[in-house]
Short mmCIF file of C-alpha atoms and ligand atoms in Angstrom, two decimals:
data_model
loop_
_atom_site.label_atom_id
_atom_site.label_comp_id
_atom_site.label_asym_id
_atom_site.label_seq_id
_atom_site.Cartn_x
_atom_site.Cartn_y
_atom_site.Cartn_z
CA UNK A 1 49.95 -26.40 59.84
CA UNK A 2 49.95 -26.24 63.65
CA UNK A 3 50.72 -22.72 64.89
CA UNK A 4 51.63 -22.14 68.52
CA UNK A 5 51.76 -18.47 69.47
CA UNK A 6 54.24 -17.19 72.03
CA UNK A 7 51.79 -14.67 73.53
CA UNK A 8 48.06 -14.14 73.21
CA UNK A 9 46.69 -10.96 74.77
CA UNK A 10 42.99 -10.85 75.63
CA UNK A 11 41.42 -7.41 75.99
CA UNK A 12 41.86 -4.01 74.45
CA UNK A 13 42.13 -1.17 76.94
CA UNK A 14 45.22 0.93 77.69
CA UNK A 15 46.76 -2.09 79.42
CA UNK A 16 46.41 -4.27 76.39
CA UNK A 17 48.23 -1.90 74.07
CA UNK A 18 51.12 -1.39 76.43
CA UNK A 19 51.60 -5.14 76.74
CA UNK A 20 51.39 -5.49 72.97
CA UNK A 21 54.00 -2.83 72.36
CA UNK A 22 56.45 -4.40 74.81
CA UNK A 23 55.76 -7.96 73.65
CA UNK A 24 56.09 -7.04 69.97
CA UNK A 25 59.37 -5.24 70.60
CA UNK A 26 60.64 -8.37 72.37
CA UNK A 27 59.99 -10.30 69.10
CA UNK A 28 57.19 -12.35 70.66
CA UNK A 29 54.81 -11.62 67.73
CA UNK A 30 51.80 -11.13 70.02
CA UNK A 31 48.32 -11.97 68.82
CA UNK A 32 45.65 -9.79 70.43
CA UNK A 33 41.91 -10.26 70.69
CA UNK A 34 39.82 -7.18 71.23
CA UNK A 35 36.19 -7.40 72.22
CA UNK A 36 34.03 -7.62 69.16
CA UNK A 37 31.54 -4.90 68.36
CA UNK A 38 33.65 -2.62 66.30
CA UNK A 39 37.27 -1.94 67.00
CA UNK A 40 36.77 1.74 67.83
CA UNK A 41 34.31 0.72 70.53
CA UNK A 42 36.46 -2.19 71.70
CA UNK A 43 39.66 -0.19 71.76
CA UNK A 44 38.50 2.30 74.36
CA UNK A 45 36.34 0.18 76.61
CA UNK A 46 36.05 1.88 80.00
CA UNK A 47 37.44 5.07 78.52
CA UNK A 48 34.64 5.06 75.95
CA UNK A 49 32.32 5.94 78.82
CA UNK A 50 34.13 9.22 79.48
CA UNK A 51 34.89 12.33 77.44
CA UNK A 52 38.28 14.03 77.73
CA UNK A 53 41.24 12.37 79.44
CA UNK A 54 43.38 14.95 81.24
CA UNK A 55 45.56 12.80 83.47
CA UNK A 56 47.45 10.68 80.98
CA UNK A 57 51.02 12.03 80.80
CA UNK A 58 52.09 13.84 77.61
CA UNK A 59 48.56 14.93 76.68
CA UNK A 60 47.22 18.05 78.36
CA UNK A 61 43.77 16.97 77.24
CA UNK A 62 42.81 14.27 74.79
CA UNK A 63 39.53 12.68 73.74
CA UNK A 64 39.47 8.93 74.31
CA UNK A 65 39.07 8.02 70.61
CA UNK A 66 42.29 9.82 69.72
CA UNK A 67 44.18 8.38 72.71
CA UNK A 68 43.10 4.85 71.93
CA UNK A 69 43.73 5.23 68.20
CA UNK A 70 47.27 6.37 68.90
CA UNK A 71 47.84 3.38 71.20
CA UNK A 72 46.39 0.96 68.65
CA UNK A 73 48.47 2.44 65.87
CA UNK A 74 51.61 2.02 67.98
CA UNK A 75 50.74 -1.64 68.75
CA UNK A 76 50.36 -2.39 65.04
CA UNK A 77 53.50 -0.46 64.19
CA UNK A 78 55.43 -2.56 66.72
CA UNK A 79 54.28 -5.74 64.95
CA UNK A 80 51.15 -6.85 66.84
CA UNK A 81 48.51 -8.93 65.06
CA UNK A 82 45.02 -7.78 66.06
CA UNK A 83 41.77 -9.71 65.71
CA UNK A 84 38.55 -7.90 66.59
CA UNK A 85 36.82 -10.90 68.13
CA UNK A 86 35.66 -11.73 71.65
CA UNK A 87 37.39 -14.64 73.35
CA UNK A 88 34.72 -17.12 74.47
CA UNK A 89 36.80 -19.51 76.56
CA UNK A 90 40.30 -20.50 77.57
CA UNK A 91 41.55 -24.01 78.34
CA UNK A 92 44.46 -23.91 80.78
CA UNK A 93 44.43 -27.60 81.72
CA UNK A 94 47.50 -28.41 79.60
CA UNK A 95 50.19 -26.55 77.65
CA UNK A 96 50.16 -25.06 75.14
CA UNK A 97 47.06 -23.23 76.41
CA UNK A 98 43.99 -23.04 74.18
CA UNK A 99 42.12 -19.81 73.43
CA UNK A 100 38.71 -20.45 71.92
CA UNK A 101 37.18 -17.83 69.65
CA UNK A 102 33.95 -18.99 68.02
CA UNK A 103 34.82 -22.34 66.46
CA UNK A 104 38.52 -21.53 66.11
CA UNK A 105 41.01 -22.84 68.68
CA UNK A 106 44.31 -20.93 69.01
CA UNK A 107 47.27 -22.44 70.86
CA UNK A 108 49.75 -20.36 72.83
CA UNK A 109 52.64 -20.70 75.27
CA UNK A 110 51.51 -17.73 77.38
CA UNK A 111 48.38 -15.65 77.90
CA UNK A 112 48.19 -12.08 79.13
CA UNK A 113 44.75 -11.19 80.45
CA UNK A 114 43.67 -7.54 80.00
CA UNK A 115 39.90 -7.78 80.14
CA UNK A 116 39.42 -4.96 82.67
CA UNK A 117 36.41 -4.35 84.88
CA UNK A 118 33.01 -2.80 84.44
CA UNK A 119 31.65 -0.20 86.87
CA UNK A 120 28.35 -1.29 88.36
CA UNK A 121 25.33 0.90 87.80
CA UNK A 122 21.80 0.57 89.12
CA UNK A 123 19.86 0.90 85.86
CA UNK A 124 17.46 3.42 87.41
CA UNK A 125 14.72 4.89 85.22
CA UNK A 126 16.24 7.88 83.39
CA UNK A 127 19.78 6.47 83.59
CA UNK A 128 20.10 5.69 79.89
CA UNK A 129 18.87 9.17 78.93
CA UNK A 130 21.30 11.06 81.17
CA UNK A 131 24.33 8.78 80.87
CA UNK A 132 27.29 11.11 80.17
CA UNK A 133 24.91 14.02 80.76
CA UNK A 134 25.27 14.12 84.51
CA UNK A 135 25.84 10.45 85.37
CA UNK A 136 29.27 8.92 85.86
CA UNK A 137 31.01 6.11 87.73
CA UNK A 138 34.41 7.79 88.07
CA UNK A 139 34.74 11.03 90.04
CA UNK A 140 38.49 11.35 89.52
CA UNK A 141 37.92 11.09 85.78
CA UNK A 142 34.83 13.23 85.30
CA UNK A 143 34.35 15.34 88.46
CA UNK A 144 36.33 18.27 87.06
CA UNK A 145 34.01 18.72 84.06
CA UNK A 146 32.51 22.22 83.89
CA UNK A 147 28.91 21.04 84.15
CA UNK A 148 29.56 19.52 87.60
CA UNK A 149 31.16 22.66 89.05
CA UNK A 150 29.33 24.42 91.89
CA UNK A 151 26.48 21.94 91.64
CA UNK A 152 24.85 19.71 94.21
CA UNK A 153 26.15 16.20 93.39
CA UNK A 154 24.92 12.79 94.51
CA UNK A 155 27.09 9.76 95.26
CA UNK A 156 25.46 6.34 95.68
CA UNK A 157 27.31 3.81 97.85
CA UNK A 158 29.24 3.74 101.09
CA UNK A 159 32.34 1.71 100.36
CA UNK A 160 35.84 3.13 100.07
CA UNK A 161 35.22 4.02 96.42
CA UNK A 162 32.10 6.04 97.22
CA UNK A 163 33.86 7.84 100.10
CA UNK A 164 36.83 8.67 97.88
CA UNK A 165 34.49 9.91 95.16
CA UNK A 166 32.50 12.08 97.56
CA UNK A 167 35.65 13.59 99.11
CA UNK A 168 37.15 14.28 95.70
CA UNK A 169 33.95 15.85 94.37
CA UNK A 170 33.84 18.43 97.18
CA UNK A 171 36.70 20.19 95.39
CA UNK A 172 34.25 21.17 92.68
CA UNK A 173 30.71 20.73 94.02
CA UNK A 174 28.70 23.14 96.14
CA UNK A 175 27.55 20.13 98.18
CA UNK A 176 27.73 16.34 97.96
CA UNK A 177 24.99 14.03 99.25
CA UNK A 178 25.78 10.36 99.76
CA UNK A 179 22.90 7.88 99.50
CA UNK A 180 23.56 4.85 101.71
CA UNK A 181 21.09 1.99 101.47
CA UNK A 182 21.72 0.62 104.98
CA UNK A 183 22.20 2.10 108.40
CA UNK A 184 25.55 0.35 108.81
CA UNK A 185 28.56 1.91 107.12
CA UNK A 186 30.91 -0.31 105.13
CA UNK A 187 33.91 1.90 104.29
CA UNK A 188 37.17 1.68 106.24
CA UNK A 189 37.27 3.77 109.42
CA UNK A 190 39.86 6.16 107.98
CA UNK A 191 37.77 6.80 104.90
CA UNK A 192 34.60 7.26 106.96
CA UNK A 193 36.37 9.80 109.15
CA UNK A 194 37.49 11.73 106.10
CA UNK A 195 33.87 11.98 105.02
CA UNK A 196 32.56 12.89 108.50
CA UNK A 197 35.18 15.66 108.73
CA UNK A 198 34.13 17.18 105.44
CA UNK A 199 31.52 19.92 105.95
CA UNK A 200 30.40 19.72 102.34
CA UNK A 201 29.25 16.09 102.57
CA UNK A 202 25.78 15.09 103.75
CA UNK A 203 24.94 11.41 104.38
CA UNK A 204 21.41 10.06 103.96
CA UNK A 205 21.19 6.57 105.46
CA UNK A 206 18.56 3.95 104.61
CA UNK A 207 18.08 5.84 101.38
CA UNK A 208 17.92 4.59 97.80
CA UNK A 209 17.73 6.25 94.40
CA UNK A 210 14.45 5.67 92.57
CA UNK A 211 14.59 7.70 89.35
CA UNK A 212 16.84 10.19 87.58
CA UNK A 213 15.06 13.26 86.31
CA UNK A 214 16.18 15.97 83.90
CA UNK A 215 15.28 18.51 81.26
CA UNK A 216 16.09 16.22 78.30
CA UNK A 217 19.55 17.86 77.95
CA UNK A 218 21.02 17.27 81.43
CA UNK A 219 20.03 15.55 84.63
CA UNK A 220 18.51 17.97 87.13
CA UNK A 221 17.67 15.75 90.08
CA UNK A 222 16.96 12.38 91.61
CA UNK A 223 13.90 10.89 93.28
CA UNK A 224 14.95 9.13 96.49
CA UNK A 225 13.15 6.89 98.96
CA UNK A 226 13.76 6.12 102.63
CA UNK A 227 13.55 2.33 102.71
CA UNK A 228 12.44 2.36 106.38
CA UNK A 229 9.55 4.81 106.08
CA UNK A 230 8.90 4.51 102.30
CA UNK A 231 8.87 8.31 102.19
CA UNK A 232 9.85 9.67 98.76
CA UNK A 233 11.32 13.05 97.91
CA UNK A 234 13.11 14.74 95.00
CA UNK A 235 16.59 16.19 95.40
CA UNK A 236 17.74 18.80 92.91
CA UNK A 237 21.17 17.72 91.68
CA UNK A 238 23.46 18.39 88.73
CA UNK A 239 25.24 15.05 88.82
CA UNK A 240 25.17 11.46 90.04
CA UNK A 241 28.25 9.33 90.65
CA UNK A 242 28.00 5.61 91.24
CA UNK A 243 30.38 4.20 93.85
CA UNK A 244 28.84 0.76 94.19
CA UNK A 245 31.79 -1.31 93.06
CA UNK A 246 33.12 -2.84 89.85
CA UNK A 247 32.68 -6.22 88.25
CA UNK A 248 35.93 -7.64 86.86
CA UNK A 249 35.53 -9.32 83.45
CA UNK A 250 36.70 -12.76 84.54
CA UNK A 251 33.56 -14.89 84.13
CA UNK A 252 34.78 -16.55 80.94
CA UNK A 253 37.80 -18.04 82.77
CA UNK A 254 35.47 -20.67 84.29
CA UNK A 255 37.33 -20.84 87.60
CA UNK A 256 40.66 -21.91 86.06
CA UNK A 257 42.53 -18.95 87.59
CA UNK A 258 42.55 -18.05 91.28
CA UNK A 259 40.23 -15.09 91.93
CA UNK A 260 39.50 -13.17 95.13
CA UNK A 261 36.03 -13.15 96.68
CA UNK A 262 34.93 -10.31 94.39
CA UNK A 263 36.15 -11.93 91.16
CA UNK A 264 39.46 -10.07 90.66
CA UNK A 265 42.44 -12.13 89.49
CA UNK A 266 44.96 -12.65 92.30
CA UNK A 267 48.52 -11.78 91.23
CA UNK A 268 51.70 -12.29 93.20
CA UNK A 269 52.42 -8.88 94.81
CA UNK A 270 54.71 -6.71 92.70
CA UNK A 271 54.29 -8.95 89.61
CA UNK A 272 51.63 -10.00 87.11
CA UNK A 273 52.13 -13.69 87.86
CA UNK A 274 48.97 -15.74 88.62
CA UNK A 275 48.60 -19.20 90.15
CA UNK A 276 48.92 -20.78 86.66
CA UNK A 277 52.45 -20.66 85.21
CA UNK A 278 52.46 -18.84 81.86
CA UNK A 279 49.18 -16.98 82.55
CA UNK A 280 49.65 -13.31 83.47
CA UNK A 281 47.12 -10.63 84.43
CA UNK A 282 47.39 -6.87 84.66
CA UNK A 283 45.31 -3.73 84.49
CA UNK A 284 41.92 -3.31 86.15
CA UNK A 285 41.12 -7.04 86.00
CA UNK A 286 43.55 -7.50 88.92
CA UNK A 287 43.45 -4.02 90.49
CA UNK A 288 40.56 -2.83 92.60
CA UNK A 289 42.42 0.04 94.15
CA UNK A 290 44.03 2.37 91.59
CA UNK A 291 42.01 1.69 88.41
CA UNK A 292 43.47 4.38 86.15
CA UNK A 293 44.57 4.22 82.52
CA UNK A 294 48.15 5.01 83.44
CA UNK A 295 48.41 2.45 86.28
CA UNK A 296 46.80 -0.15 84.08
CA UNK A 297 49.27 0.57 81.28
CA UNK A 298 52.17 0.30 83.75
CA UNK A 299 51.19 -3.16 84.94
CA UNK A 300 50.84 -4.28 81.34
CA UNK A 301 54.42 -3.37 80.62
CA UNK A 302 55.22 -5.65 83.59
CA UNK A 303 53.04 -8.45 82.13
CA UNK A 304 54.83 -8.39 78.79
CA UNK A 305 58.21 -8.53 80.56
CA UNK A 306 57.04 -11.33 82.88
CA UNK A 307 55.82 -13.30 79.84
CA UNK A 308 59.11 -12.79 78.02
CA UNK A 309 61.12 -13.95 81.07
CA UNK A 310 58.87 -16.99 81.37
CA UNK A 311 59.33 -17.95 77.70
CA UNK A 312 63.12 -17.48 77.90
CA UNK A 313 63.25 -19.63 81.07
CA UNK A 314 61.50 -22.48 79.21
CA UNK A 315 64.06 -22.60 76.38
P1 FAD B 1 39.56 -1.88 80.21
O1 FAD B 1 39.72 -0.46 79.81
O2 FAD B 1 38.35 -2.29 80.99
O3 FAD B 1 39.66 -2.73 78.88
C1 FAD B 1 39.43 -4.12 78.85
C2 FAD B 1 39.16 -4.55 77.42
O4 FAD B 1 39.04 -5.95 77.34
C3 FAD B 1 37.86 -4.00 76.87
O5 FAD B 1 38.08 -3.48 75.58
C4 FAD B 1 36.96 -5.20 76.83
O6 FAD B 1 35.98 -5.11 75.85
C5 FAD B 1 37.94 -6.28 76.50
N1 FAD B 1 37.44 -7.60 76.81
C6 FAD B 1 36.74 -8.00 77.93
N2 FAD B 1 36.46 -9.31 77.83
C7 FAD B 1 36.98 -9.74 76.63
C8 FAD B 1 37.01 -10.99 75.94
N3 FAD B 1 36.47 -12.08 76.48
N4 FAD B 1 37.62 -11.06 74.72
C9 FAD B 1 38.20 -9.96 74.15
N5 FAD B 1 38.21 -8.75 74.77
C10 FAD B 1 37.60 -8.66 75.97
N6 FAD B 1 41.39 6.53 83.85
C11 FAD B 1 42.23 7.54 83.64
O7 FAD B 1 43.45 7.36 83.80
N7 FAD B 1 41.78 8.79 83.25
C12 FAD B 1 40.48 9.05 83.03
O8 FAD B 1 40.10 10.18 82.70
C13 FAD B 1 39.55 7.97 83.22
N8 FAD B 1 38.23 8.16 83.01
C14 FAD B 1 37.35 7.15 83.27
C15 FAD B 1 36.00 7.41 83.17
C16 FAD B 1 35.08 6.43 83.45
C17 FAD B 1 33.60 6.75 83.34
C18 FAD B 1 35.53 5.11 83.85
C19 FAD B 1 34.53 4.01 84.13
C20 FAD B 1 36.89 4.86 83.98
C21 FAD B 1 37.81 5.88 83.72
N9 FAD B 1 39.17 5.68 83.88
C22 FAD B 1 40.05 6.70 83.65
C23 FAD B 1 39.70 4.39 84.27
C24 FAD B 1 40.29 3.70 83.03
O9 FAD B 1 39.34 3.70 81.99
C25 FAD B 1 40.67 2.27 83.37
O10 FAD B 1 41.53 2.25 84.49
C26 FAD B 1 41.40 1.62 82.21
O11 FAD B 1 40.61 1.69 81.03
C27 FAD B 1 41.71 0.18 82.53
O12 FAD B 1 42.30 -0.39 81.41
P2 FAD B 1 42.31 -1.97 81.20
O13 FAD B 1 43.02 -2.18 79.91
O14 FAD B 1 42.82 -2.66 82.40
O15 FAD B 1 40.77 -2.40 81.10
P1 NDP B 2 32.44 -2.20 98.06
O1 NDP B 2 31.86 -3.48 97.59
O2 NDP B 2 33.35 -2.20 99.24
O3 NDP B 2 31.28 -1.16 98.42
C1 NDP B 2 30.21 -1.01 97.56
C2 NDP B 2 29.23 -0.02 98.18
O4 NDP B 2 28.16 0.14 97.27
C3 NDP B 2 28.64 -0.48 99.51
O5 NDP B 2 28.37 0.63 100.32
C4 NDP B 2 27.34 -1.13 99.07
O6 NDP B 2 26.33 -1.09 100.03
C5 NDP B 2 26.96 -0.20 97.93
N1 NDP B 2 26.07 -0.87 97.01
C6 NDP B 2 26.32 -2.01 96.31
N2 NDP B 2 25.27 -2.30 95.53
C7 NDP B 2 24.35 -1.32 95.78
C8 NDP B 2 23.05 -1.08 95.31
N3 NDP B 2 22.48 -1.91 94.44
N4 NDP B 2 22.40 0.02 95.76
C9 NDP B 2 22.96 0.86 96.64
N5 NDP B 2 24.20 0.68 97.14
C10 NDP B 2 24.88 -0.40 96.71
O7 NDP B 2 33.15 -1.59 96.74
P2 NDP B 2 34.26 -0.48 96.62
O8 NDP B 2 34.42 -0.24 95.15
O9 NDP B 2 33.97 0.67 97.48
O10 NDP B 2 35.56 -1.21 97.17
C11 NDP B 2 36.01 -2.45 96.62
C12 NDP B 2 37.31 -2.80 97.30
O11 NDP B 2 38.34 -1.90 96.89
C13 NDP B 2 37.24 -2.74 98.82
O12 NDP B 2 38.03 -3.79 99.33
C14 NDP B 2 37.87 -1.40 99.13
O13 NDP B 2 38.48 -1.39 100.42
C15 NDP B 2 38.91 -1.28 98.03
N6 NDP B 2 39.19 0.12 97.77
C16 NDP B 2 40.18 0.70 98.47
C17 NDP B 2 40.46 2.02 98.31
C18 NDP B 2 41.54 2.62 99.10
O14 NDP B 2 42.13 1.92 99.91
N7 NDP B 2 41.85 3.88 98.91
C19 NDP B 2 39.71 2.86 97.36
C20 NDP B 2 38.67 2.15 96.68
C21 NDP B 2 38.42 0.83 96.89
P3 NDP B 2 26.18 -2.17 101.23
O15 NDP B 2 27.26 -1.83 102.21
O16 NDP B 2 24.81 -1.91 101.71
O17 NDP B 2 26.37 -3.54 100.61
#
């Protein structure tokens, strides 16, 4: 029997669950695909790379597994069907759209994309050992943690993200050193000025990280190199924050949706509408500015409502 879904949701972060809850409550019987590995890994995605979440309203402090389990439970309770499988491809050339998972093709009237973004890291020697033990890619999320307090912290990058991270970290750190690989500075003038005005921030230009070192339990420093003189030195440091950008998970769309020059889905301002009618995007996959669990969840509520309005307008 041919089954055409009303809504298929692809992705499984905080955005995904919010969309599912709203879509299920609108009687759209959403079918959701969460990245396959194991659902408890899939369900948290970016949040699985952190520890406690302290800025999600209602919870003073909550570990990501509990937060994501509660969201997942609520999605199922609202009537969402969940399949723990990675979506390989979508075909948006005709309606209903096709969502291809292995050798199974699902048809659907609308798609909500919630595949998020992945913070870039450099893969330096030592990085795997000290991941979550001094290394992070989100200062707002992790900078408050006790083991970063009153320590010398390193930020790699010189875009707006890196500048924001460095400024934020000075609330906790004894000193922040930014490693900038070029002489030229990329961040917006306002953000640069904020950094220059901050006495706690040191900037090392033409400088790259070479290796993370530690005492097996925590990172204790970083070997750096001046790429003009090839001079190497070791900085003692209690933490390293990457601010070198994010990669949105949009590769599998094969160019069928309009993306910006960095691969983020372009949505009509103030909505989750994309250039393809019936295809909606929300959360980090279309947001390079705010990138928080709560903002992502908010836009997913919008996506479910936009999808519902679209379906109603077609009947
Ligand atoms: P994601 O969380 O990225 O989820 C996307 C999901 O889609 C993933 O499960 C992924 O596996 C899945 N997916 C991708 N491709 C496919 C596919 N083809 N098929 C099926 N599934 C797919 N925010 C806060 O508010 N508070 C914090 O304390 C906090 N801490 C953070 C700490 C770190 C280290 C990082 C990196 C981020 C942190 N954030 C925090 C940001 C927060 O995690 C993100 O803003 C939020 O998770 C974005 O949700 P999302 O649903 O848009 O995307
Ligand atoms: P960007 O791409 O703007 O900057 C990335 C930074 O990381 C650059 O300094 C880049 O160096 C550096 N970098 C990249 N790869 C490496 C590497 N392998 N080794 C060392 N350094 C590296 O990313 P952002 O995340 O900062 O910003 C993305 C977008 O989001 C921008 O448009 C930004 O304006 C926006 N944004 C806005 C904010 C705001 O308005 N408050 C906050 C955050 C982001 P190089 O310059 O040498 O290439």
